[in-house]
XYZ file of C-alpha atoms in Angstrom:
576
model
C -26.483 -31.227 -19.000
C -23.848 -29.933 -16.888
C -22.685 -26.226 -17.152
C -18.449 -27.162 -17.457
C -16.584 -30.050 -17.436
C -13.249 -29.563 -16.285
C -10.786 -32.376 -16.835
C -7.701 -32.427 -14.119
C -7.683 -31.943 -10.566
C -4.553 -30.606 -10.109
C -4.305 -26.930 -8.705
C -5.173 -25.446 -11.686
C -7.995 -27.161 -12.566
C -9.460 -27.704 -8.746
C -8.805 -23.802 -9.323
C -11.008 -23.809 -12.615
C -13.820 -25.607 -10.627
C -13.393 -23.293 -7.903
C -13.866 -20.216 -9.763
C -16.875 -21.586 -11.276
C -18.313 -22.619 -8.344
C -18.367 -19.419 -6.926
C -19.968 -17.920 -9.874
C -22.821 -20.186 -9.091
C -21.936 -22.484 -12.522
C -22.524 -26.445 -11.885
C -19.619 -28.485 -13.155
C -17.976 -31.562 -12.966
C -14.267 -32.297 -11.967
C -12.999 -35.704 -13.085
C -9.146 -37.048 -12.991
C -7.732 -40.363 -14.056
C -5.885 -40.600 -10.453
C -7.365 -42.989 -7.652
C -5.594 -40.188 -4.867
C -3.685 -37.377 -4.768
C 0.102 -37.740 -5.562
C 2.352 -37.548 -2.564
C 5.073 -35.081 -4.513
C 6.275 -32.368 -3.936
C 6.393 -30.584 -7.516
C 5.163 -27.312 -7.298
C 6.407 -25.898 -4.658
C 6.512 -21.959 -4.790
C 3.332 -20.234 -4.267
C 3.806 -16.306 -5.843
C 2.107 -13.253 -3.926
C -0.029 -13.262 -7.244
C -1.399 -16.430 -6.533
C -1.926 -15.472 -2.567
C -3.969 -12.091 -4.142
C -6.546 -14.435 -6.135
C -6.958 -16.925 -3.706
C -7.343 -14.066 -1.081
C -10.415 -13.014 -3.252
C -11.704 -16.278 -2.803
C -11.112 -16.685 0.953
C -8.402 -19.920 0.607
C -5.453 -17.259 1.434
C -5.735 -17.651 5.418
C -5.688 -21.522 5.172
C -2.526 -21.401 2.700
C -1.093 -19.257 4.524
C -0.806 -21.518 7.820
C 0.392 -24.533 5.703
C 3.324 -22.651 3.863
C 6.756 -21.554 3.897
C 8.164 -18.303 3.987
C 10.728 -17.856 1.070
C 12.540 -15.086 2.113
C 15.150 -15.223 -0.793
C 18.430 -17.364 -2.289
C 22.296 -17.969 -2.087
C 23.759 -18.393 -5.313
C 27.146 -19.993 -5.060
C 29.417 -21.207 -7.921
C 32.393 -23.106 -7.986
C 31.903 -23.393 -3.825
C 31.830 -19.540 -3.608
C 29.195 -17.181 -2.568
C 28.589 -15.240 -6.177
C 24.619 -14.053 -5.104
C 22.389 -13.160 -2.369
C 18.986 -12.177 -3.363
C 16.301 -11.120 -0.809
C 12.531 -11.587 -2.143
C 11.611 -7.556 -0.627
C 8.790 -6.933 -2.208
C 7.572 -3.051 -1.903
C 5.296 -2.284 1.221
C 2.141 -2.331 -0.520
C 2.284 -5.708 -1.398
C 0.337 -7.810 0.604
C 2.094 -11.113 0.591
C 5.408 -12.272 0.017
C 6.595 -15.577 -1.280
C 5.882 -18.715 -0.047
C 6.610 -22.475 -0.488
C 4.107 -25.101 -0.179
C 4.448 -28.778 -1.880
C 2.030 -29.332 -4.459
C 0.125 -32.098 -2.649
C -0.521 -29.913 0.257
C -1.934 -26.965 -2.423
C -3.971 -29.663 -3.619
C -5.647 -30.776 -0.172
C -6.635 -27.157 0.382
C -7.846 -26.649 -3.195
C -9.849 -29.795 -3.047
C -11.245 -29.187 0.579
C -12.627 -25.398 -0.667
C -13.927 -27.131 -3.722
C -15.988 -29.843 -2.050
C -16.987 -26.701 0.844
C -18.855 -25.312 -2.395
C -20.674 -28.391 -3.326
C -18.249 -30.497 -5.499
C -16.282 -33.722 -5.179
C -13.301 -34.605 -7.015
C -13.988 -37.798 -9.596
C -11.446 -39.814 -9.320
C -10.398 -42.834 -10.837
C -12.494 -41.594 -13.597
C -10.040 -40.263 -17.090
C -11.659 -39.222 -20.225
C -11.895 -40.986 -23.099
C -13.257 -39.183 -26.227
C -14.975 -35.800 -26.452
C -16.838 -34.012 -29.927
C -18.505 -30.730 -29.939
C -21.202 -29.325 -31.560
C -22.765 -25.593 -31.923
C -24.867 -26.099 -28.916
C -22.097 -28.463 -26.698
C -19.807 -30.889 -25.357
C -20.653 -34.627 -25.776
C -17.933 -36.503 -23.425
C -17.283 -39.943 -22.803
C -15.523 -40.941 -19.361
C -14.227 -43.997 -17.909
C -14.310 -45.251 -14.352
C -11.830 -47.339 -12.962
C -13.677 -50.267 -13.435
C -14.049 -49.656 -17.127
C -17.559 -48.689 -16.798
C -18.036 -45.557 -19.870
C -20.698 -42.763 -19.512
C -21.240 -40.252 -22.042
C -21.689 -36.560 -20.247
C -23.224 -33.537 -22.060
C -21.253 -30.026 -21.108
C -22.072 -26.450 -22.181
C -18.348 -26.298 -21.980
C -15.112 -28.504 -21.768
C -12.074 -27.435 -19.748
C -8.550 -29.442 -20.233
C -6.418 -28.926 -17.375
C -4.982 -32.651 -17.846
C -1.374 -31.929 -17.322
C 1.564 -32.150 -20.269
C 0.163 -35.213 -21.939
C -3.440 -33.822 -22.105
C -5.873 -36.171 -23.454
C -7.978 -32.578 -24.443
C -4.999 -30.497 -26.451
C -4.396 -33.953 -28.723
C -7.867 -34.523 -29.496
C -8.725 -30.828 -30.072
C -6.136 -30.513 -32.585
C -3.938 -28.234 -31.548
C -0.104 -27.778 -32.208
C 2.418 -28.196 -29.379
C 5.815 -26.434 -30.815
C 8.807 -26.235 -28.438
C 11.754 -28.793 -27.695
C 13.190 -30.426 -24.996
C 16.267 -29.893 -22.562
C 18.946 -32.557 -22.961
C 19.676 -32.955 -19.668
C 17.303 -34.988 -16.925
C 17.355 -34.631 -13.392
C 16.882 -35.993 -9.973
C 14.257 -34.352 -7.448
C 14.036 -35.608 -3.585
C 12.306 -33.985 -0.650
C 14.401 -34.371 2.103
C 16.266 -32.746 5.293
C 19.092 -31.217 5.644
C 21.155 -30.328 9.038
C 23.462 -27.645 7.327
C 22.871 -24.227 8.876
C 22.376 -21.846 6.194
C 19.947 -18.789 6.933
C 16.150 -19.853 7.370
C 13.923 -19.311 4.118
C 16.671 -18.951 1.668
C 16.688 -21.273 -1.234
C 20.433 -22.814 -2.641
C 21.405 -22.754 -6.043
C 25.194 -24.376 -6.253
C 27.008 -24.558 -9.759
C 29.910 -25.916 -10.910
C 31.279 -24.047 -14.194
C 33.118 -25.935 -16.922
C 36.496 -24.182 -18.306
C 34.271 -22.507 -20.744
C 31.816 -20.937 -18.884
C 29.552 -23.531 -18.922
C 27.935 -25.597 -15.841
C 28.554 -28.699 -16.236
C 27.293 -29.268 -12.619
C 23.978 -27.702 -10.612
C 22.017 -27.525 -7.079
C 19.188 -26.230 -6.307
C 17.255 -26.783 -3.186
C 13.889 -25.097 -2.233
C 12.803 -25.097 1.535
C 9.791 -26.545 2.115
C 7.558 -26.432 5.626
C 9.315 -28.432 8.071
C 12.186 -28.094 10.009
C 15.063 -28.112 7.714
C 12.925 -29.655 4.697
C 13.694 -29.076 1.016
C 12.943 -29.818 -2.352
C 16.014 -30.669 -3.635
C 17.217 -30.901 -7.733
C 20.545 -31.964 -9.644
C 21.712 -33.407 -12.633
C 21.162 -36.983 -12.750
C 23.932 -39.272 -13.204
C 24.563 -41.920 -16.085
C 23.606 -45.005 -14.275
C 20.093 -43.509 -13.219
C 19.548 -41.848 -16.781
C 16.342 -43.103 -18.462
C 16.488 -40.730 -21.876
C 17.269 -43.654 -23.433
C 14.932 -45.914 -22.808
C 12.720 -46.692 -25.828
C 10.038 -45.426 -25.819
C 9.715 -43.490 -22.414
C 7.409 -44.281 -19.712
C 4.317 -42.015 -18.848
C 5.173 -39.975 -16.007
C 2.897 -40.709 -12.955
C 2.526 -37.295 -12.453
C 0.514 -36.986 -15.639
C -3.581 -36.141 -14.925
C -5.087 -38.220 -18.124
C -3.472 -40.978 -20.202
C -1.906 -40.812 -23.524
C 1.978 -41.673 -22.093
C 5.231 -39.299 -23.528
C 4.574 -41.340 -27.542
C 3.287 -37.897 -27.669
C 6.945 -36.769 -28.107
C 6.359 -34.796 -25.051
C 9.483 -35.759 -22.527
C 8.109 -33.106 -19.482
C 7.735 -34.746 -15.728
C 8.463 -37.450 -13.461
C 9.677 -40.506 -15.293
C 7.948 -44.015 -13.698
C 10.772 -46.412 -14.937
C 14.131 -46.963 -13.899
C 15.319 -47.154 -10.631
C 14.250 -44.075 -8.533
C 17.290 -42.124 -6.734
C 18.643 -43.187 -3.520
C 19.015 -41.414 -0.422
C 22.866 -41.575 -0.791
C 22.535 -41.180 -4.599
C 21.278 -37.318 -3.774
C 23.805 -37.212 -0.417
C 26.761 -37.581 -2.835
C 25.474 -34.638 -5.011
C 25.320 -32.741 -1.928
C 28.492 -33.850 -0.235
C 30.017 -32.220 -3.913
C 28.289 -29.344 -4.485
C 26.888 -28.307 -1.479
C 28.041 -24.777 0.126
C 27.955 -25.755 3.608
C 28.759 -29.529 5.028
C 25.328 -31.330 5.237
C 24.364 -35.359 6.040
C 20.756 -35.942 4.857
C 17.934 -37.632 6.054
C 13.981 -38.448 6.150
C 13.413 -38.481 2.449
C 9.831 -38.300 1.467
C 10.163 -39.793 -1.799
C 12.441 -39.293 -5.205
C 12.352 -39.363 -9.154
C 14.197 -38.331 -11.904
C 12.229 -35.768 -14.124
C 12.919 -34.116 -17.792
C 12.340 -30.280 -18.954
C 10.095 -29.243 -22.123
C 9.684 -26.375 -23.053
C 6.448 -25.885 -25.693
C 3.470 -23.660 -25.872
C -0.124 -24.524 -28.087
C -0.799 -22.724 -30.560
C -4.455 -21.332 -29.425
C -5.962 -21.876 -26.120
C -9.215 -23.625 -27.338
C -11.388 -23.515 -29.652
C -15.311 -23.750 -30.123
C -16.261 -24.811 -26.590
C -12.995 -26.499 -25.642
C -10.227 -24.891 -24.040
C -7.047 -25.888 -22.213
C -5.372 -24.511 -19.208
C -1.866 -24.728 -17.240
C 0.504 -27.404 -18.589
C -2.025 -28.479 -21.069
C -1.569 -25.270 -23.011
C 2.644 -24.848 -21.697
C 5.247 -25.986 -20.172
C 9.204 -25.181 -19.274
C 11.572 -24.917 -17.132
C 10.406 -24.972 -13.306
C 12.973 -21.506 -12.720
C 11.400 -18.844 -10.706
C 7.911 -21.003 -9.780
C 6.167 -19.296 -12.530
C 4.605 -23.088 -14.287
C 1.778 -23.856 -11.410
C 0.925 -20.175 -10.815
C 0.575 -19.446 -14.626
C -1.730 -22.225 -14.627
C -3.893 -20.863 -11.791
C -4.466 -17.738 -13.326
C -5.457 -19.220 -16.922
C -7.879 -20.949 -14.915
C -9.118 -18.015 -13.075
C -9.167 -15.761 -16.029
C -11.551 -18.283 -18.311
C -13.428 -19.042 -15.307
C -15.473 -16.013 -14.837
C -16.303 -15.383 -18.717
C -17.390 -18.992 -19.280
C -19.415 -18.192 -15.987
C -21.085 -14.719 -17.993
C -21.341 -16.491 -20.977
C -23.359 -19.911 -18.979
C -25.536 -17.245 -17.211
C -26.200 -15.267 -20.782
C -24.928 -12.023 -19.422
C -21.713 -11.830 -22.059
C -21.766 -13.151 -25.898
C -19.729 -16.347 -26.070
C -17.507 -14.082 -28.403
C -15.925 -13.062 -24.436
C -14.627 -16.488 -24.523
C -12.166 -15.808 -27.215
C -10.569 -13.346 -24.904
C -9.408 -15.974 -22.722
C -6.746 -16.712 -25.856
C -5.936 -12.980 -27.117
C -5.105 -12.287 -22.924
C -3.295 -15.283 -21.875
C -1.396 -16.852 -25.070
C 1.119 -14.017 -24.702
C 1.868 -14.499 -20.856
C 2.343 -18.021 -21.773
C 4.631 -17.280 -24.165
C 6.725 -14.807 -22.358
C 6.964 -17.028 -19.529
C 7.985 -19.970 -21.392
C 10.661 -17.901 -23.214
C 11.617 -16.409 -19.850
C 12.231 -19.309 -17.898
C 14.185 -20.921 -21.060
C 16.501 -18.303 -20.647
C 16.611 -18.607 -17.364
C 17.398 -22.037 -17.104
C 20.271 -21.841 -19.318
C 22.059 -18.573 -18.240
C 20.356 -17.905 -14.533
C 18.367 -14.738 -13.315
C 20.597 -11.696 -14.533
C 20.402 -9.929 -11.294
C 23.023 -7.323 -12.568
C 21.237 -6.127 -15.532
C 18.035 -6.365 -14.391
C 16.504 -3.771 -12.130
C 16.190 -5.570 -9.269
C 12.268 -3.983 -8.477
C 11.134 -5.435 -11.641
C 12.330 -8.422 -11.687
C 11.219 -9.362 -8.174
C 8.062 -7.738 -9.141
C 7.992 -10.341 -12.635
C 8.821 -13.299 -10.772
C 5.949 -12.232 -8.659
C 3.628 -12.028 -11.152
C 2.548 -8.828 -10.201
C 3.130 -7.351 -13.533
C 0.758 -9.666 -15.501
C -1.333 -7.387 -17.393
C -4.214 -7.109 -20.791
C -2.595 -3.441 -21.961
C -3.972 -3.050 -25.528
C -6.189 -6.395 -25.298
C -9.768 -6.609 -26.208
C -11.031 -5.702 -22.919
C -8.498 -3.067 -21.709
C -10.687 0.287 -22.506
C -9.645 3.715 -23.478
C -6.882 4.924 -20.575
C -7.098 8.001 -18.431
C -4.869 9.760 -16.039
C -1.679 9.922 -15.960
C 0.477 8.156 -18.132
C 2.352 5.814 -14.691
C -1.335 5.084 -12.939
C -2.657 1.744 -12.652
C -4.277 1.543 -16.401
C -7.138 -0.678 -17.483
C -5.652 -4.292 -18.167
C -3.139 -3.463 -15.147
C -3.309 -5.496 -11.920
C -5.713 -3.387 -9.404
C -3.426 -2.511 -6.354
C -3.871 -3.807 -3.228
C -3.627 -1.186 -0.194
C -4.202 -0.221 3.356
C -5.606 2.513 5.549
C -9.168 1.852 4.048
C -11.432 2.819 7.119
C -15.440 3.037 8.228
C -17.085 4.969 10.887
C -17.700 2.122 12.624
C -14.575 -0.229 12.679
C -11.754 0.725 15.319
C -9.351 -0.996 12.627
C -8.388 -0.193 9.243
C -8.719 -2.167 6.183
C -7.610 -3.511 3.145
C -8.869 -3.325 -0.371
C -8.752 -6.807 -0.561
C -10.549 -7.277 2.390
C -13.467 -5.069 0.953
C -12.911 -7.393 -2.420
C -12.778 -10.692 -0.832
C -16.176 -12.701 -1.362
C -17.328 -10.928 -3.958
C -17.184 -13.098 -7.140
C -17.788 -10.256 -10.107
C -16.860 -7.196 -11.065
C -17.126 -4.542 -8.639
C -17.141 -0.829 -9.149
C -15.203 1.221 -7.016
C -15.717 5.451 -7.329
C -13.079 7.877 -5.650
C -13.862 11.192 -4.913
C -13.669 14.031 -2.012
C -17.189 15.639 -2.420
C -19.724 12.822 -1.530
C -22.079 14.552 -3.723
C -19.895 13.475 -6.868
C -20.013 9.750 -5.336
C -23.960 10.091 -4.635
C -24.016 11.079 -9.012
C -21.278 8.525 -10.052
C -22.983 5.532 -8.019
C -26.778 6.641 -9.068
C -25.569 6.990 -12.905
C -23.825 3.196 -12.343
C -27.179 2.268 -11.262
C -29.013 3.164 -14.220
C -26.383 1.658 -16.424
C -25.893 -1.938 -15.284
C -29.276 -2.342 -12.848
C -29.117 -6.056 -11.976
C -31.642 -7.831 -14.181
C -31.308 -5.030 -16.742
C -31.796 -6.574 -20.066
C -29.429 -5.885 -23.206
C -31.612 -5.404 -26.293
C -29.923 -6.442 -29.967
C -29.472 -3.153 -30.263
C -26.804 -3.035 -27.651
C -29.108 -0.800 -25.547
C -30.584 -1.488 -21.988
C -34.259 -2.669 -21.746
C -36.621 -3.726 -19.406
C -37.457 -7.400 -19.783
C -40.192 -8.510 -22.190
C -39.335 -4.744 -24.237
C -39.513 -5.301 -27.949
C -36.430 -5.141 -28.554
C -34.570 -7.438 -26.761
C -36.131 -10.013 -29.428
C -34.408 -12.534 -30.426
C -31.999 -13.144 -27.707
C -31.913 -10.637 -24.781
C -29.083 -10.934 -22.505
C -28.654 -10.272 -18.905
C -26.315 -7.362 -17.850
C -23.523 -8.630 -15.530
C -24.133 -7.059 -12.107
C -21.808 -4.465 -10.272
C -21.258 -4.339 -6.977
C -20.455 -0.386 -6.207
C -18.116 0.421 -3.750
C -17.764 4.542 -2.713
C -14.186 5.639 -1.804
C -13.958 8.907 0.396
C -10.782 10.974 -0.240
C -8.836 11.647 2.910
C -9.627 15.703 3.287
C -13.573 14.930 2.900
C -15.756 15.579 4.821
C -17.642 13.973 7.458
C -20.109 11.823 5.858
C -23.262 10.193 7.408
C -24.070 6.507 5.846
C -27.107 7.932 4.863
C -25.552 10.119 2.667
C -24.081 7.823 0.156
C -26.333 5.253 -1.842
C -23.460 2.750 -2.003
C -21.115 1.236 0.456
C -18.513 3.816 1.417
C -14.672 3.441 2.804
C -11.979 6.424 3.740
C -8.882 6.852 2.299
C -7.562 7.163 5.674
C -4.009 6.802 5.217
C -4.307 8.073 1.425
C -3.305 5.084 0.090
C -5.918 4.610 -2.373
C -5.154 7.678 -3.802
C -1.319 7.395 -4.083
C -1.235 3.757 -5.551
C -4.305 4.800 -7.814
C -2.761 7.677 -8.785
C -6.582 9.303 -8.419
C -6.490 12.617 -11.042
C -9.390 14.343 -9.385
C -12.686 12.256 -8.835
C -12.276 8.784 -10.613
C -13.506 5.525 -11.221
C -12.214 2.448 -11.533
C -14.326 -1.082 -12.806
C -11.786 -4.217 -11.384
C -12.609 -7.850 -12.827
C -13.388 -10.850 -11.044
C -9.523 -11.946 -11.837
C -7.874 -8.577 -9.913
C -7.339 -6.660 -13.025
C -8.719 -3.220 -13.748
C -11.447 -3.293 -16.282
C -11.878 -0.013 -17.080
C -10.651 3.863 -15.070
C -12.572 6.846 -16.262
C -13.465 10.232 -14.655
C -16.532 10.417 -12.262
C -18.149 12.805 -14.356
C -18.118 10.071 -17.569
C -19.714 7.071 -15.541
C -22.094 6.054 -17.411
C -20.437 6.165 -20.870
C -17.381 4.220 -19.445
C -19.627 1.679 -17.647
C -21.610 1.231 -21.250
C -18.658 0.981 -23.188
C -16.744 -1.722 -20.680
C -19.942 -3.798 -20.420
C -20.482 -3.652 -24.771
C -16.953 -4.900 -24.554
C -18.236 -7.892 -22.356
């Protein structure tokens, strides 16, 4: 029996596999496709997205393949209307960045098979049925050889048309956009800044746009994804019924009623069918060349109605879909995939009830819903850049202001009332420093390569650290043993009958204020940092001697005051 099946290798379910990889869980990653699709669909790669695959040590690699997207021009009716510059604030450790999907893909799949793990392909699935102890598949090869697979688990990240949502039951309300559209990668020789994306728009009498751009630069000199309406003689909306887009990761074809992704009949767009778009809307003069490949595409926008249920769950466009505005689709998807990965991994390794699984729903349904509604409105009416605060909204497109506030495993808040609160993203930030090291640090580069939770405990007296990490100790010791009673036991203790469960480790991290004082290695039981450049302290928004619990995903478990360590650690890990 394998640990998880995860159906899809797309980036969000290569970045299922890779999660659960790291947490040491054996699965298996099938897709229907013989090779990786040569499109560029996803193309924008948020600082988000950069953070968690920073964790898992994929950021430098991405980072050498991509774009920078420094921002966009929004002209209508040929006139410069919008500039908007992607500044993020200094703390931030990554910007925005462009990347085409098959290139996220390569380095996805490449990570995946460095941990052990090849991408089946050719291989779709079939049929699945679950039972209270697991997953009975049945897959099909290429050559129409079946083999039935037994899972712990069953992950669907098989795209729009997903095999897994139909056959698990689950609703798939939204609608569709009337409109379909044309997408090309290609170059352009206009000279418009470096980095900046286009967005052109004609507007109808009333208000309307009747007509629309929008070009995303990709790596390469003068490279973009480009998008516009389509016109009538390449329209395929009615065509009866549709044909399954090729983009889709298991079969099942748009008789679903789903019309989302590339269409495969029709003609596919010329060269000169995109140049005349151009030659019209275009905000600078521009002759075209080297296209990659084209298609024309339709928009859904729909959401399920629960992201699994039993031992089945879906992830990325298999639980939504919308509009591609703002980049938010793929890296929605990644972080779904990331934030069921490491509970199914405590649940597989019996250190978490499977009841943690149901947070995967009660945390992520309502992102998925706020994006979807988000990038509906968006779509029809553009980014209001006027009304908006321009820090938030760069900081929500972002996705840096994700967050649990209020969930089921967001514990009792402390501080004050603007700090970094458990369900919040953890901060990233600099000036982090040892004894040894002539260079300073990040706190993701203390985080990265550690796959669980890790504790981190801020204070200016090391004695206080030396208390807070010994009473962490004694709460979560790895191997510890969870009794029915909800108390800690040593193993083989009578009560831990019937069904003792591992505690989750924590790795302990000490974090020395700025004014203390000099402290020997020795002196601290723990690994210890500075808060050189009291950063820690300022983005933490540290009340006195705290401590802070941040998930495998990058969020903050639980903060609670040193002198309440134990109690907080207890109650996060009862939550768990």
């Amino acid at each position: 029996m394998v640990d998880v099946l995860v159906v899809g290798a797309g980036p969000v379910g290569l970045s299922a596999a890779a999660e659960l990889l790291r947490h040491h869980v054996r699965c298996r990653l099938v897709d229907r496709l013989q090779a990786r699709l040569p499109y560029a669909k996803a193309v924008g790669i948020q600082p988000r997205t950069l953070e968690i695959w920073d964790r898992m040590g994929l950021a430098r690699a991405v980072l050498e393949a991509a774009a920078e997207l420094r921002g966009q021009l929004v002209y209508v009716n040929g006139r410069e209307r919008n500039r908007i510059d992607l500044v993020l604030p200094p703390e931030v450790p990554y910007g925005f960045a462009a990347l085409p999907q098959y290139a996220t893909e390569r380095l996805l799949e490449e990570y995946v098979a460095g941990l052990g793990v090849a991408v089946e392909r050719g291989t779709e699935l079939v049929s699945f049925s679950q039972d209270q102890h697991g997953v009975t598949a049945v897959l099909r090869t290429a050559d129409g050889t079946e083999e039935e697979v037994r899972a712990r688990y069953l992950v669907g990240c098989d795209g729009a048309h997903s095999v897994v949502r139909k056959q698990l039951g689950l609703t798939f309300e939204g609608g569709a956009f009337p409109e379909e559209y044309m997408l090309a990668d290609v170059v352009a020789d206009w000279d418009l800044p470096y980095g900046y994306g286009v967005r052109s728009s004609h507007l109808a009498d009333d208000g309307s746009a009747d007509d629309v751009l929008v070009c995303i630069p990709l790596p390469g000199a003068g490279r973009y994804r480009m998008s516009m309406r389509v016109p009538p003689e390449l329209a395929t909306q009615h065509a009866a019924p549709p044909a399954a887009p090729p983009a889709g990761r298991t079969g099942g074809g748009q008789d679903d009623g789903v019309a989302h992704g590339l269409a495969s009949g029709g003609r596919a767009p010329r060269l000169s069918d995109i140049q005349t778009v151009v030659d019209r809307l275009a905000p600078r003069p521009a002759v075209l060349s080297r296209m990659r490949w084209s298609s024309v595409f339709r928009i859904s926008h729909r959401i399920v109605d629960r992201y699994g249920y039993g031992r089945v769950f879906v992830a990325g466009d298999a639980a939504h879909i919308h509009p591609p505005t703002g980049a938010q689709g793929m890296n929605t998807g990644i972080q779904d995939a990331c934030n069921l990965a490491w509970k199914l991994a405590l649940v597989v390794r019996g250190e978490a009830r499977p009841d943690l699984l149901g947070t995967y729903d009660a945390e992520r349904r309502p992102v998925g819903e706020e994006v979807v509604g988000r990038t509906v409105r968006h779509a029809a009416h553009g980014i209001d850049t006027e009304s908006d605060d321009p820090r938030t909204l760069l900081l929500r497109e972002a996705q840096l202001l994700v967050g649990y506030r209020g969930g089921p495993l967001a514990g009792r808040e402390y501080g004050p009332a603007d700090a970094p609160q458990p369900g919040d993203r953890a901060p990233d930030c600099a000036g982090l420093t040892t004894a040894v090291a002539a260079y300073s640090l990040r706190l993701l580069d203390i985080l990265r390569g550690r796959p669980g939770h890790v504790v981190l405990l801020y204070a200016a007296e090391p004695a206080d650290l030396a208390a807070a990490a010994a009473a962490t100790a004694a709460t979560a010791a790895p191997g510890t043993v969870r009794g029915t009673d909800g108390t800690p036991d040593e193993p083989g203790h009578p009560n831990t009958a019937p069904s003792p469960r591992l505690l989750p480790a924590l790795d302990v991290l000490a974090v020395l204020a700025r004014e203390a004082p000099p402290t020997p290695p020795d002196a601290l039981p723990v690994a210890g940092y500075r808060d050189a450049a009291g950063e820690f302290a300022r983005l933490y928004r540290t009340d006195g001697p705290t401590g802070f619990v941040v998930r495998p995903d990058g969020q903050l478990g639980a903060r609670f005051p040193l002198a309440g360590t134990a109690a907080a650690l207890s109650g996060y890990l009862a939550a768990l």
